[in-house]
């Protein structure tokens, strides 16, 4: 016998009850995106590997060790997308979508990173990403933060999620700060772990992100980037903070927040939650004014975020928020194959109800058991008498009420009332 076949580690099936929940969350998020007038863009799962190498940075975890890449049969180097920003930039450039115009776009779908699976960390996970192109002023960043906040409230998770913000300034300011940081950590090399010693040479800002407990006091005493920002960058950051205050959105300024992707400038932020354990960010993003040019386009300011849907679900579960479930409304109990055609008529007349018609064999008793399991509120019985008289016996399954025998029209009317009250 061969070995057991199962899903790839870190990649999950979404079972029917999960899908109900996902669809409900997706519906809420999509209605907010529409409310803010953002448009959806859909792109392939695969891109040329160089798209991500160029955008995310060669010496980042994602590019160095987490990307699923392969050489295809034609000798092209292809990657499963690890994130959506680089891809979105590629797409808007390819199709001329940002030529002298502002674009407010969103996408939702699976991303792939070969990380070590653990709570809230998968190898295939799902992001809702939003990207705004063509606006350099901080209002574009603020609108995204307001929208995030609205999403948390709409989903009922606002008390479980906190905002951390920082500014990385312009590339020049960041470079000057990088040199200061290299001096600081070089003076304290004996306190750095192996990984940070390596980062000191390749990507020193990432040392600030280290989770190593022994290095925390060294990191806490490191120079803050906020002290090295110029006037314009400081003003940009102040506008963001003021805008958050105006909307009563609480935040913490975290000068150690540097993000794991290299493309950021100015504002960066993470929405974090204690419910997530070590992988605490549920949503993260910021401005990336240099990326479009780096990808071959004209210099175009841009800002965006991505929300991890699995992490959002963990928070909702840990906060014990009520979860939607899928239940039939009506279960048709019968003994005759002709009834399938009657079920068609009922579905036509009641398109908003979930109408399950018993399939396969089985006596009344076992069919009623199935009806009960389906969660249906009503059973419609079509036995010999009903078939002859052209009537339906409707029996409430969840409340103490008399069963009634009705003609088709009266039955539809009764169920219509029920379906009307469903959405309330
Ligand atoms: P990121 O911080 O790499 O940013 O990912 C954004 C979110 O995706 C994270 O906060 C987390 O919720 C989720 N996520 C990331 N990796 C995993 C994983 N292995 N398992 C589960 N969830 C995960 C970006 O991807 C940027 N493209 C965000 C952005 C858009 N910046 C500007 N525009």
Coordinates of C-alpha atoms in Angstrom, one line a residue, residues 127-399:
X127 CA -4.8 38.2 1.4
X128 CA -7.1 41.1 0.7
X129 CA -4.8 43.7 -0.7
X130 CA -5.5 47.3 -1.6
X131 CA -3.2 49.6 -3.6
X132 CA -3.6 53.3 -4.5
X133 CA -1.5 54.8 -7.2
X134 CA -0.8 58.4 -8.1
X135 CA -1.3 60.2 -4.8
X136 CA 1.7 61.5 -2.9
X137 CA -0.1 63.3 -0.1
X138 CA -0.9 61.5 3.2
X139 CA -4.7 61.6 2.7
X140 CA -4.3 58.4 0.5
X141 CA -2.6 56.6 3.4
X142 CA -5.2 57.9 5.9
X143 CA -8.1 56.8 3.8
X144 CA -6.7 53.2 3.9
X145 CA -6.2 53.4 7.7
X146 CA -9.8 54.7 8.0
X147 CA -11.0 51.9 5.8
X148 CA -9.1 49.3 7.9
X149 CA -10.7 50.7 11.0
X150 CA -14.1 50.5 9.4
X151 CA -13.5 46.8 8.5
X152 CA -12.6 45.9 12.1
X153 CA -15.8 47.5 13.3
X154 CA -17.9 45.9 10.7
X155 CA -16.5 42.5 11.6
X156 CA -16.7 43.2 15.4
X157 CA -13.0 42.7 16.0
X158 CA -12.1 46.4 16.7
X159 CA -11.3 45.6 20.4
X160 CA -8.9 42.8 19.4
X161 CA -6.7 44.8 17.0
X162 CA -4.2 47.6 17.6
X163 CA -2.4 49.9 15.3
X164 CA 1.3 50.5 15.2
X165 CA 2.8 53.1 12.9
X166 CA 6.2 54.4 11.8
X167 CA 7.8 56.4 9.1
X168 CA 10.8 55.2 7.1
X169 CA 11.2 58.6 5.4
X170 CA 12.7 59.1 1.9
X171 CA 15.3 56.6 0.5
X172 CA 18.0 59.2 1.3
X173 CA 16.9 59.6 4.9
X174 CA 16.6 55.9 5.3
X175 CA 20.1 55.4 3.9
X176 CA 21.6 58.0 6.3
X177 CA 19.8 56.2 9.2
X178 CA 21.0 52.9 7.9
X179 CA 24.6 54.1 8.3
X180 CA 24.0 55.3 11.8
X181 CA 22.4 52.0 12.7
X182 CA 25.3 50.0 11.2
X183 CA 27.7 52.1 13.4
X184 CA 25.6 51.4 16.5
X185 CA 25.3 47.6 15.9
X186 CA 28.9 47.3 14.9
X187 CA 29.9 48.9 18.2
X188 CA 27.9 46.2 19.9
X189 CA 28.7 43.2 17.7
X190 CA 29.3 41.0 20.7
X191 CA 25.6 41.2 21.5
X192 CA 24.3 40.2 18.1
X193 CA 23.2 36.7 17.2
X194 CA 24.4 35.0 14.0
X195 CA 21.4 36.1 12.0
X196 CA 21.8 39.7 13.0
X197 CA 25.5 39.6 12.2
X198 CA 24.6 38.6 8.7
X199 CA 21.9 41.2 8.5
X200 CA 24.4 43.9 9.6
X201 CA 26.0 43.4 6.3
X202 CA 23.0 42.8 4.1
X203 CA 19.9 44.5 5.6
X204 CA 20.7 46.2 8.9
X205 CA 17.2 47.7 9.5
X206 CA 15.8 44.2 9.8
X207 CA 17.9 43.6 13.0
X208 CA 15.3 45.9 14.7
X209 CA 12.7 43.2 13.9
X210 CA 14.6 40.4 15.6
X211 CA 12.5 38.4 18.1
X212 CA 15.6 37.2 20.0
X213 CA 14.9 38.0 23.7
X214 CA 18.6 38.6 24.5
X215 CA 18.8 41.4 22.0
X216 CA 15.7 43.3 23.0
X217 CA 17.5 45.9 25.3
X218 CA 20.1 46.5 22.6
X219 CA 17.3 47.1 20.0
X220 CA 15.4 49.3 22.4
X221 CA 18.4 51.6 22.9
X222 CA 19.1 51.8 19.1
X223 CA 18.8 55.2 17.4
X224 CA 15.3 55.9 16.2
X225 CA 14.6 56.6 12.6
X226 CA 12.2 59.3 13.5
X227 CA 15.1 61.5 14.8
X228 CA 16.6 61.4 11.3
X229 CA 13.6 62.4 9.2
X230 CA 13.7 65.7 7.3
X231 CA 11.1 68.4 7.5
X232 CA 8.8 67.1 4.8
X233 CA 8.8 63.5 6.0
X234 CA 8.1 64.6 9.5
X235 CA 5.2 66.8 8.3
X236 CA 3.8 63.8 6.3
X237 CA 4.0 61.6 9.4
X238 CA 2.4 64.3 11.6
X239 CA -0.6 64.6 9.2
X240 CA -1.1 60.8 9.5
X241 CA -1.1 61.0 13.2
X242 CA -3.4 64.0 13.3
X243 CA -5.8 62.3 10.9
X244 CA -5.9 59.2 13.1
X245 CA -6.7 61.4 16.1
X246 CA -9.5 63.1 14.3
X247 CA -11.2 59.7 13.8
X248 CA -10.4 58.6 17.3
X249 CA -8.3 55.7 16.0
X250 CA -5.8 54.7 18.7
X251 CA -2.2 53.9 17.7
X252 CA 1.3 53.5 19.0
X253 CA 4.3 54.9 17.3
X254 CA 6.8 52.1 17.0
X255 CA 10.1 53.4 15.6
X256 CA 11.4 49.8 15.4
X257 CA 8.7 48.9 12.8
X258 CA 10.6 48.4 9.6
X259 CA 8.6 45.7 7.6
X260 CA 10.0 42.7 5.9
X261 CA 9.8 44.0 2.3
X262 CA 12.3 46.6 1.0
X263 CA 9.9 48.8 -1.1
X264 CA 8.6 51.1 1.6
X265 CA 9.0 54.8 2.1
X266 CA 7.4 57.2 4.6
X267 CA 4.4 55.6 6.4
X268 CA 4.5 52.0 7.4
X269 CA 2.0 50.3 9.7
X270 CA 0.8 47.0 11.1
X271 CA -2.5 46.2 12.8
X272 CA -1.5 43.6 15.4
X273 CA -3.5 41.4 17.8
X274 CA -2.6 39.6 21.0
X275 CA -4.8 36.7 19.8
X276 CA -2.3 35.8 17.2
X277 CA 0.7 34.8 19.2
X278 CA 4.1 35.3 17.6
X279 CA 2.7 36.1 14.2
X280 CA 0.9 39.2 15.5
X281 CA 0.2 41.2 12.4
X282 CA -3.2 40.7 10.8
X283 CA -2.9 43.6 8.3
X284 CA 0.1 45.5 7.2
X285 CA 1.2 48.0 4.6
X286 CA 2.5 51.5 3.9
X287 CA 3.7 53.8 1.2
X288 CA 6.1 52.7 -1.6
X289 CA 6.8 55.8 -3.7
X290 CA 9.8 54.3 -5.5
X291 CA 8.5 50.9 -6.6
X292 CA 6.7 51.8 -9.8
X293 CA 9.9 53.5 -11.2
X294 CA 12.0 50.6 -10.0
X295 CA 9.7 48.2 -11.9
X296 CA 10.3 50.2 -15.1
X297 CA 7.5 52.8 -15.0
X298 CA 7.4 56.6 -14.5
X299 CA 7.9 57.7 -10.9
X300 CA 4.5 57.3 -9.3
X301 CA 3.7 57.6 -5.6
X302 CA 1.8 54.6 -4.2
X303 CA 0.4 53.3 -0.9
X304 CA -1.4 50.1 0.1
X305 CA -1.9 47.3 2.6
X306 CA -2.7 43.6 2.8
X307 CA -4.9 41.9 5.3
X308 CA -4.3 38.2 6.1
X309 CA -7.7 36.5 6.0
X310 CA -6.7 33.4 8.0
X311 CA -5.4 35.6 10.8
X312 CA -8.6 37.6 10.8
X313 CA -10.5 34.3 11.2
X314 CA -8.3 33.3 14.1
X315 CA -9.1 36.6 15.9
X316 CA -12.8 36.2 15.3
X317 CA -12.7 32.7 16.6
X318 CA -10.7 33.6 19.7
X319 CA -13.0 36.5 20.4
X320 CA -15.9 33.9 20.2
X321 CA -17.8 36.1 17.7
X322 CA -21.0 34.4 16.4
X323 CA -20.2 32.5 13.1
X324 CA -22.6 32.2 10.3
X325 CA -23.7 28.7 9.3
X326 CA -25.4 27.3 6.3
X327 CA -28.8 25.6 6.9
X328 CA -31.5 24.4 4.6
X329 CA -34.8 26.3 5.0
X330 CA -37.0 23.5 3.7
X331 CA -36.6 19.7 3.5
X332 CA -39.0 17.9 1.2
X333 CA -39.9 14.4 2.5
X334 CA -41.5 12.2 -0.1
X335 CA -41.8 8.8 -1.7
X336 CA -42.1 9.5 -5.4
X337 CA -39.5 10.4 -8.0
X338 CA -42.0 12.9 -9.6
X339 CA -41.6 15.1 -6.6
X340 CA -38.3 16.2 -7.9
X341 CA -40.2 18.2 -10.6
X342 CA -42.3 19.8 -7.8
X343 CA -39.2 20.8 -6.0
X344 CA -38.1 22.6 -9.2
X345 CA -41.4 24.6 -9.2
X346 CA -40.9 25.5 -5.5
X347 CA -37.3 26.6 -6.1
X348 CA -38.5 28.7 -9.0
X349 CA -41.1 30.4 -6.8
X350 CA -38.8 30.8 -3.8
X351 CA -35.3 31.6 -5.1
X352 CA -34.1 33.0 -1.8
X353 CA -34.7 29.9 0.2
X354 CA -32.5 26.8 0.5
X355 CA -34.8 24.0 -0.6
X356 CA -33.4 20.5 -0.1
X357 CA -35.4 17.6 -1.7
X358 CA -34.7 14.2 -0.3
X359 CA -32.6 12.1 -2.7
X360 CA -32.1 8.4 -2.7
X361 CA -34.3 5.8 -0.9
X362 CA -35.5 5.9 2.7
X363 CA -38.7 5.7 4.7
X364 CA -40.5 8.7 6.3
X365 CA -38.8 8.1 9.6
X366 CA -35.2 8.2 8.3
X367 CA -36.1 11.1 6.0
X368 CA -37.4 13.1 9.0
X369 CA -34.1 12.4 10.7
X370 CA -32.2 13.8 7.7
X371 CA -34.5 16.8 7.6
X372 CA -33.6 17.5 11.2
X373 CA -29.9 17.1 10.5
X374 CA -30.2 19.6 7.6
X375 CA -31.1 22.3 10.0
X376 CA -34.2 23.1 8.0
X377 CA -37.0 25.0 9.7
X378 CA -39.7 23.2 7.8
X379 CA -40.4 19.8 6.3
X380 CA -42.8 19.6 3.4
X381 CA -44.4 16.2 3.2
X382 CA -45.6 14.9 -0.1
X383 CA -47.2 11.5 0.5
X384 CA -49.8 9.6 -1.5
X385 CA -52.7 11.7 -0.2
X386 CA -51.0 14.9 -1.0
X387 CA -50.0 13.8 -4.4
X388 CA -53.5 12.8 -5.3
X389 CA -55.1 16.0 -3.9
X390 CA -52.3 18.3 -5.3
X391 CA -51.5 19.6 -1.8
X392 CA -48.5 19.9 0.5
X393 CA -48.3 19.2 4.2
X394 CA -45.9 21.7 5.9
X395 CA -44.6 20.8 9.3
X396 CA -42.5 23.2 11.4
X397 CA -39.4 21.4 12.7
X398 CA -38.0 24.0 15.1
X399 CA -41.1 25.3 16.9

